[in-house]
Short mmCIF file of C-alpha atoms and ligand atoms in Angstrom, two decimals:
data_model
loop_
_atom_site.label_atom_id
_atom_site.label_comp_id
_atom_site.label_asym_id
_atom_site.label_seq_id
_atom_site.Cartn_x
_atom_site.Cartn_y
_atom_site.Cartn_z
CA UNK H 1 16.76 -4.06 -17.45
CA UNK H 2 18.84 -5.31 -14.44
CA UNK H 3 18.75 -9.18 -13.63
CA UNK H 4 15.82 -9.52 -16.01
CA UNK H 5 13.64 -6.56 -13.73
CA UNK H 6 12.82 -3.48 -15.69
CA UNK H 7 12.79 -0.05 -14.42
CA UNK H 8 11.32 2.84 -15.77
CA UNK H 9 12.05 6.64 -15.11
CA UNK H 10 8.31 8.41 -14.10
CA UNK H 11 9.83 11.62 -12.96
CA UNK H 12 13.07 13.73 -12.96
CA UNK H 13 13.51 11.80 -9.77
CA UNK H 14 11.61 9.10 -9.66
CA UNK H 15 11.79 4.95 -11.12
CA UNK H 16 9.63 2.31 -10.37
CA UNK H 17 10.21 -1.03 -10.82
CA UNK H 18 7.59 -3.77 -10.53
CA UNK H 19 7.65 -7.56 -8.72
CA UNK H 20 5.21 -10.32 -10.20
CA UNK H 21 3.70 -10.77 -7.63
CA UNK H 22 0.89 -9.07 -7.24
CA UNK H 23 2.27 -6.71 -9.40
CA UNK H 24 3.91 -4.88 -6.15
CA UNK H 25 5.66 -1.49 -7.47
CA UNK H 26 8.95 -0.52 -5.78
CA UNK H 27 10.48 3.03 -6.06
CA UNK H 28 13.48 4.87 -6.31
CA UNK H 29 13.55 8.31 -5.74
CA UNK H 30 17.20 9.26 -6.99
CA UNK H 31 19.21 12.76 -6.51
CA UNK H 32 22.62 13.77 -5.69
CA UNK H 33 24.01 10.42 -5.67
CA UNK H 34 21.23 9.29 -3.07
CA UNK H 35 18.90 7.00 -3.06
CA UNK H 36 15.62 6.39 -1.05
CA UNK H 37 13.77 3.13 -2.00
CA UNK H 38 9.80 3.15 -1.30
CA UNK H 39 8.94 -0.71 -0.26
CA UNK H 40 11.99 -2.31 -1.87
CA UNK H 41 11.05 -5.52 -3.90
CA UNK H 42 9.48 -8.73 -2.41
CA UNK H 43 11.43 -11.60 -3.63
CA UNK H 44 15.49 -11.28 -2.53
CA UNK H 45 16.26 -11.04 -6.31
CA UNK H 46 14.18 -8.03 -6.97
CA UNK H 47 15.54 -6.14 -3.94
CA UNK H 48 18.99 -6.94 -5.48
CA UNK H 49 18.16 -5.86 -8.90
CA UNK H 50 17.28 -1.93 -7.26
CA UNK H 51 20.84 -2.34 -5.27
CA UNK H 52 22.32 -3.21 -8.46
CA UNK H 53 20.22 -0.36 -10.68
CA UNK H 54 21.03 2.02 -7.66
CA UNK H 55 24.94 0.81 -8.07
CA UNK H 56 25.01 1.58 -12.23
CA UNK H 57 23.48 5.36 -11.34
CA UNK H 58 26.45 6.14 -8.97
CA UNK H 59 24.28 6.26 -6.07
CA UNK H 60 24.34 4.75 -2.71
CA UNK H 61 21.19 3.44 -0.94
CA UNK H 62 20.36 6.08 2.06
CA UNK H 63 17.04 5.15 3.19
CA UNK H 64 14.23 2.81 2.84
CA UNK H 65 10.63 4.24 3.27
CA UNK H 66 7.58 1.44 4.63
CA UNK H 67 4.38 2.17 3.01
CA UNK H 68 3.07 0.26 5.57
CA UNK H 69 3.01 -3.22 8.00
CA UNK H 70 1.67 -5.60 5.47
CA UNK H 71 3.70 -8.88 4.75
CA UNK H 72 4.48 -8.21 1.24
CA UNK H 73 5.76 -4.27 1.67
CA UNK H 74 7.86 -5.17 4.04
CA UNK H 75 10.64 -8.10 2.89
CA UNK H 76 13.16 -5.31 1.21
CA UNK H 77 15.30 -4.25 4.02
CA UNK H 78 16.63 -7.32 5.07
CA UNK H 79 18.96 -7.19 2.12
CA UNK H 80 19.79 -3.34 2.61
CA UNK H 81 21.27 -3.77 6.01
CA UNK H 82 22.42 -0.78 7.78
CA UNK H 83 19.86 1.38 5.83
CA UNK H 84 17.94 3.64 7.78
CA UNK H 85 13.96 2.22 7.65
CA UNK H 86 11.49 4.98 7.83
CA UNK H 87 7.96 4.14 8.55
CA UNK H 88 4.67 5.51 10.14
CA UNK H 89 4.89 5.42 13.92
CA UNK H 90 1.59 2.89 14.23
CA UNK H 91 4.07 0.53 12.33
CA UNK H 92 5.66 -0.47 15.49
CA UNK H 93 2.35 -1.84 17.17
CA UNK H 94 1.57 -3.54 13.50
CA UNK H 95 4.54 -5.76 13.48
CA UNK H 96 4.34 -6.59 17.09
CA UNK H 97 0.63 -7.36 16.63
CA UNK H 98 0.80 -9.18 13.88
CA UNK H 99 4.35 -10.76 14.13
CA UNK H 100 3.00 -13.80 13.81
CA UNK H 101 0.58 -13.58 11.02
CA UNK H 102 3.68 -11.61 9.02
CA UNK H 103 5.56 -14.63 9.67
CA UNK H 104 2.96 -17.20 8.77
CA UNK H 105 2.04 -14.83 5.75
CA UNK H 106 5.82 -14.32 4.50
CA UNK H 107 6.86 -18.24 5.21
CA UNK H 108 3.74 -19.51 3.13
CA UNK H 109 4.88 -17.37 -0.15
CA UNK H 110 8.62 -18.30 0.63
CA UNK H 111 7.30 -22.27 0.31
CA UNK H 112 5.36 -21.46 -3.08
CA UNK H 113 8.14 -20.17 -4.02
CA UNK H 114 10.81 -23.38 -2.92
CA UNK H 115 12.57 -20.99 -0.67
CA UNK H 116 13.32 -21.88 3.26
CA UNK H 117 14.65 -19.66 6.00
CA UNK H 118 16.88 -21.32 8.83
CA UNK H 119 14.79 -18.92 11.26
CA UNK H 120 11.71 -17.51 10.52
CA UNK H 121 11.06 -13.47 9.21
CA UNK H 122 11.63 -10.89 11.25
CA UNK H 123 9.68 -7.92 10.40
CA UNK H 124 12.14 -4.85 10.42
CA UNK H 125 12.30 -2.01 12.51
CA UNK H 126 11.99 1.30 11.64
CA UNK H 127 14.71 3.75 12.63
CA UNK H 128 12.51 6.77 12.16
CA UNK H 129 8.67 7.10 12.91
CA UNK H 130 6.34 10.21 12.35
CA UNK H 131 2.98 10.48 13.02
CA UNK H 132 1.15 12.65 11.02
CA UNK H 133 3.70 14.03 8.75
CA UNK H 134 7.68 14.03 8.35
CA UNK H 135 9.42 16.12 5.76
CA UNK H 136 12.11 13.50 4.48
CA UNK H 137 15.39 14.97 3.11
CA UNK H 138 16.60 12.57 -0.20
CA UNK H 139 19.87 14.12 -1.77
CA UNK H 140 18.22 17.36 -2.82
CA UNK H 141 14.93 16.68 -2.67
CA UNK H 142 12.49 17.01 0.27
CA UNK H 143 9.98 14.12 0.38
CA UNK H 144 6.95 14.76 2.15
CA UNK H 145 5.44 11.62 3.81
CA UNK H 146 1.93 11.60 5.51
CA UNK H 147 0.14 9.12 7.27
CA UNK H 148 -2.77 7.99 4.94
CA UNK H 149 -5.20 5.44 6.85
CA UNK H 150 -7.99 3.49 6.10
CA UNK H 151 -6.33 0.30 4.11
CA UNK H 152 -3.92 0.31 6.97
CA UNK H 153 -3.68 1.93 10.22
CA UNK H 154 -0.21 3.10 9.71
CA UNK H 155 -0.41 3.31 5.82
CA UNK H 156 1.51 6.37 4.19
CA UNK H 157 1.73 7.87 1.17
CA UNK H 158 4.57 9.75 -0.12
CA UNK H 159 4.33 13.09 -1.95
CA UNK H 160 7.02 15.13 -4.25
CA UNK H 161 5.46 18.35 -4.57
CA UNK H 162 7.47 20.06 -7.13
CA UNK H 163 6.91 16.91 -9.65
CA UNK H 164 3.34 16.46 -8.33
CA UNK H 165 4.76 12.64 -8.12
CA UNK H 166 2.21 10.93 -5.28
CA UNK H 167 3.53 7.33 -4.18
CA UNK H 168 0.05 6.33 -3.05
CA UNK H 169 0.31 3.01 -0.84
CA UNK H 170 -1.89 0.44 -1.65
CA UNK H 171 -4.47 2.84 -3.06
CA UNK H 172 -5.89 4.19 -6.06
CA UNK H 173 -5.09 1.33 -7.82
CA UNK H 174 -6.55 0.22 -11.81
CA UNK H 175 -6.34 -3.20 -10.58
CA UNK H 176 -8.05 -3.54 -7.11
CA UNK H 177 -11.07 -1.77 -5.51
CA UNK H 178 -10.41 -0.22 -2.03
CA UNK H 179 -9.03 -2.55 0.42
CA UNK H 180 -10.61 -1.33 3.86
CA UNK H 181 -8.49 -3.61 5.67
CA UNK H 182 -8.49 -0.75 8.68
CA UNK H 183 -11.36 1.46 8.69
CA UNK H 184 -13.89 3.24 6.33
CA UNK H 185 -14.27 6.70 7.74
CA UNK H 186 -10.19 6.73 7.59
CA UNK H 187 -9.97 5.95 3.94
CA UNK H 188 -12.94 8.51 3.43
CA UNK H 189 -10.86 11.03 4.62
CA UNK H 190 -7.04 10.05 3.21
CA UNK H 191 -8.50 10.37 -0.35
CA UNK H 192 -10.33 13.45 0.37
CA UNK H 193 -7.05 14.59 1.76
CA UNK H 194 -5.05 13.45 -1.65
CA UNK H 195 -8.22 14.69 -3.72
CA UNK H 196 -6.59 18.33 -2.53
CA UNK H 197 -3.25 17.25 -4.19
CA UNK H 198 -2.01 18.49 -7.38
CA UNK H 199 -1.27 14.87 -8.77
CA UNK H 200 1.16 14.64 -11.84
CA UNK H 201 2.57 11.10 -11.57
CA UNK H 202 0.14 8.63 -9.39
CA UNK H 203 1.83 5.33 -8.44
CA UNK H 204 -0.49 2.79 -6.85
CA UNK H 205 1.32 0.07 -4.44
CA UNK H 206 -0.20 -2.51 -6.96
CA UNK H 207 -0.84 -1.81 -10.66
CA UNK H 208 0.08 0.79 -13.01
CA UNK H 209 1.26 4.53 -12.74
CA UNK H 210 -0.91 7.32 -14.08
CA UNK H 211 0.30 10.60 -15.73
CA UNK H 212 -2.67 11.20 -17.81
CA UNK H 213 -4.87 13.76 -15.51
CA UNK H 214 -7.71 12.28 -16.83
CA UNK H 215 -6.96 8.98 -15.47
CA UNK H 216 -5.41 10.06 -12.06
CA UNK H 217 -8.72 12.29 -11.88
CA UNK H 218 -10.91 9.03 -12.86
CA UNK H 219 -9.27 6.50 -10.28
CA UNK H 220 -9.73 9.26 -7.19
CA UNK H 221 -13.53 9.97 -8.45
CA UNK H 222 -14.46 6.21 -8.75
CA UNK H 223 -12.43 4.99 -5.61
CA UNK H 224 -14.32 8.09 -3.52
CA UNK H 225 -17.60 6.84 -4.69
CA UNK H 226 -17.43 3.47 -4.04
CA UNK H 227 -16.82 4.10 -0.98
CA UNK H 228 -19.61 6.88 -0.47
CA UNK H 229 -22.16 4.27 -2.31
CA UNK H 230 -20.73 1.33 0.14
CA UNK H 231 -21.51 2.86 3.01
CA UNK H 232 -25.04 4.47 1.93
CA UNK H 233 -25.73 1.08 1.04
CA UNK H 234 -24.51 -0.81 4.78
CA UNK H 235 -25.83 2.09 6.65
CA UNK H 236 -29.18 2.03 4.84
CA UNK H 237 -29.43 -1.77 5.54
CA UNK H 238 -28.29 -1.62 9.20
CA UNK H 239 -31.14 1.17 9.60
CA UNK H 240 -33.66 -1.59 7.78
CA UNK H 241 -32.65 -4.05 10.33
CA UNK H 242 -30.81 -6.22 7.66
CA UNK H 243 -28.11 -9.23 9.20
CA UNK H 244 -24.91 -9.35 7.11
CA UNK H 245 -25.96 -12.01 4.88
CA UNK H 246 -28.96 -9.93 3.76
CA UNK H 247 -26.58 -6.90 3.56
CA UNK H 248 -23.88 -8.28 1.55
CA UNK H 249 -26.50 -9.75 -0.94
CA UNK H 250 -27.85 -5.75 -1.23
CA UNK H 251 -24.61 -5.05 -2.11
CA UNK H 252 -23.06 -7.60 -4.22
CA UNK H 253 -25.00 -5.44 -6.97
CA UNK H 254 -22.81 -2.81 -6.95
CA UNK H 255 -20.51 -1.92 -9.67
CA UNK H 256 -17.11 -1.97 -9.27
CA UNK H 257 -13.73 -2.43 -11.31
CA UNK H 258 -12.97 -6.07 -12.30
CA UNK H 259 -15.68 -7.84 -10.56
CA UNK H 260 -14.35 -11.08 -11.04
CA UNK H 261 -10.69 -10.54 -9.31
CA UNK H 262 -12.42 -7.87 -6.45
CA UNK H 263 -15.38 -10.07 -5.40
CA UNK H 264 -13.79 -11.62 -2.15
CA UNK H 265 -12.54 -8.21 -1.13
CA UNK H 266 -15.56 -6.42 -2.02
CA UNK H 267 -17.29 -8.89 0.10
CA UNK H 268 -14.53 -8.58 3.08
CA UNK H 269 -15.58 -4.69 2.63
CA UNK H 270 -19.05 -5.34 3.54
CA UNK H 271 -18.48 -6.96 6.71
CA UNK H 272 -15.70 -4.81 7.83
CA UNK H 273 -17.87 -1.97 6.97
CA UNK H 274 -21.11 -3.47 8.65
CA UNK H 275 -19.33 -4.05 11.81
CA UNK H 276 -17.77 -0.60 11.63
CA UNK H 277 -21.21 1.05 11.11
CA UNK H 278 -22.90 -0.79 14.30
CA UNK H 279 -23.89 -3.45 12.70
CA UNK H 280 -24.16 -6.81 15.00
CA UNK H 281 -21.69 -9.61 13.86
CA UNK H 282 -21.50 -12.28 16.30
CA UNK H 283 -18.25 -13.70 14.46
CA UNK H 284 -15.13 -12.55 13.05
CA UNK H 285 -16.19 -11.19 9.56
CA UNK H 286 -14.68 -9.34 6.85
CA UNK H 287 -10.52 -8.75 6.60
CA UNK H 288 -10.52 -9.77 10.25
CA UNK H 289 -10.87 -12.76 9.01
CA UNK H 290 -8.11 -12.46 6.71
ZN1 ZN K 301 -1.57 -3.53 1.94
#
């Protein structure tokens, strides 16, 4: 424990230490007195709790890896300053895109939370950007991060090969469904791209790790096949000449994990997957909405 935040050793290499909210995992890869954070804590206190866990280990705080552009990956570096930021290279457009949602996003928690700014976020900005993959020295260790789309447009995932540790982005969660907040046909092909992986040590972006193969096999096989069954299902009703409302009433009877937390999302996926397919929507629908 470090300022009441636990942190728990996965790998050789690897911690992870989790916020409340949202149950957002941080990580900490650790070798030769280095360390690279993945998404380093949301609240101010939890980023300082990894500087101070970083501190007891002997190790000094090299580099800061962006899983990707949304508002509550993205708060640790401004209390690592000087830290190199390494993120996809889509990132850039994502924060200048969205500035203003981040802002919105980030100074709406930071009220729930009694906390004010005397000027408003600024999103940070990488110092190093890849685009489809970057090998990533850390101490000893070579990270290998690759651009993963399909919840995000510049989402990444981050892969230790020798541990078969996979830092998965805000996938492959036992918490959420899939969160096409991008594109379908992208997250089709990210986790049949991981699928190819061998996977040791999973770590979602929200939820709990997975070291059991049985369970790191289970949450790829059911997150690939809701998505295969989603989009049979919107592609069959866009060929019936089905509107969205008809469509998302076909599929409200799917199964999927924890129906009663993923209902709005599964819904969002609907409509973001409708429009995707060719569907006509005459208004903003799905995570567009958002
Ligand atoms: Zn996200």
């Amino acid at each position: 424990m470090t300022g009441g935040q636990t942190f728990t050793q996965l790998t050789t290499y690897l911690w992870v230490t989790q916020s409340d909210l949202y149950q957002t995992n941080s990580g900490i890869f650790l070798s030769d007195d280095a360390a690279t954070l993945i998404d380093p804590g949301i609240a101010p206190a939890a980023s300082q709790a990894i500087a101070q866990f970083v501190h007891k280990q002997g190790a000094k705080v090299t580099t800061i890896i962006l899983t990707h552009g949304h508002w509550d990956h993205i708060l640790g570096p401004e209390q690592f300053p000087g830290v190199q930021v390494v993120a996809h290279a889509s990132y850039r457009e994502v924060i200048r895109d969205h500035r203003e949602d981040l802002q919105r996003q980030v100074a709406g928690w930071e009220m729930e939370c009694g906390r004010q700014r005397a000027t408003p976020f600024e999103p940070p900005h990488p110092d190093l950007v890849f685009e489809e993959r970057l090998a990533l020295p850390a101490g000893a260790l070579t990270l290998q991060l690759r651009h993963a789309p399909g919840h995000a447009p510049d989402q990444i995932v981050i892969y230790h090969a020798p541990d078969g540790a996979l830092w998965a982005g805000d996938m492959l969660s036992e918490l959420e469904i899939p969160f096409i907040s991008h594109n379908l046909a992208a997250y089709e092909e990210t986790l049949s791209q991981l699928a190819q992986l061998e996977i040791r040590t999973l770590v979602p972006g929200h939820g709990t790790p997975a070291q059991e193969p049985a369970e790191i096999d289970a949450r790829l096989r059911e997150d690939r096949a809701y998505l295969a069954e989603l989009r049979a299902l919107v592609a069959a009703a866009i060929q019936a000449g089905a509107s969205l409302n008809e469509t998302v009433t076909t599929c409200a009877k799917m199964n999927y994990r924890h129906p009663e937390a993923n209902t709005l999302p599964h819904r969002w996926n609907v409509e973001s997957v409708y429009a995707e397919l060719g569907g006509e929507c005459t208004s903003p629908s799905g995570w567009e909405q958002e």
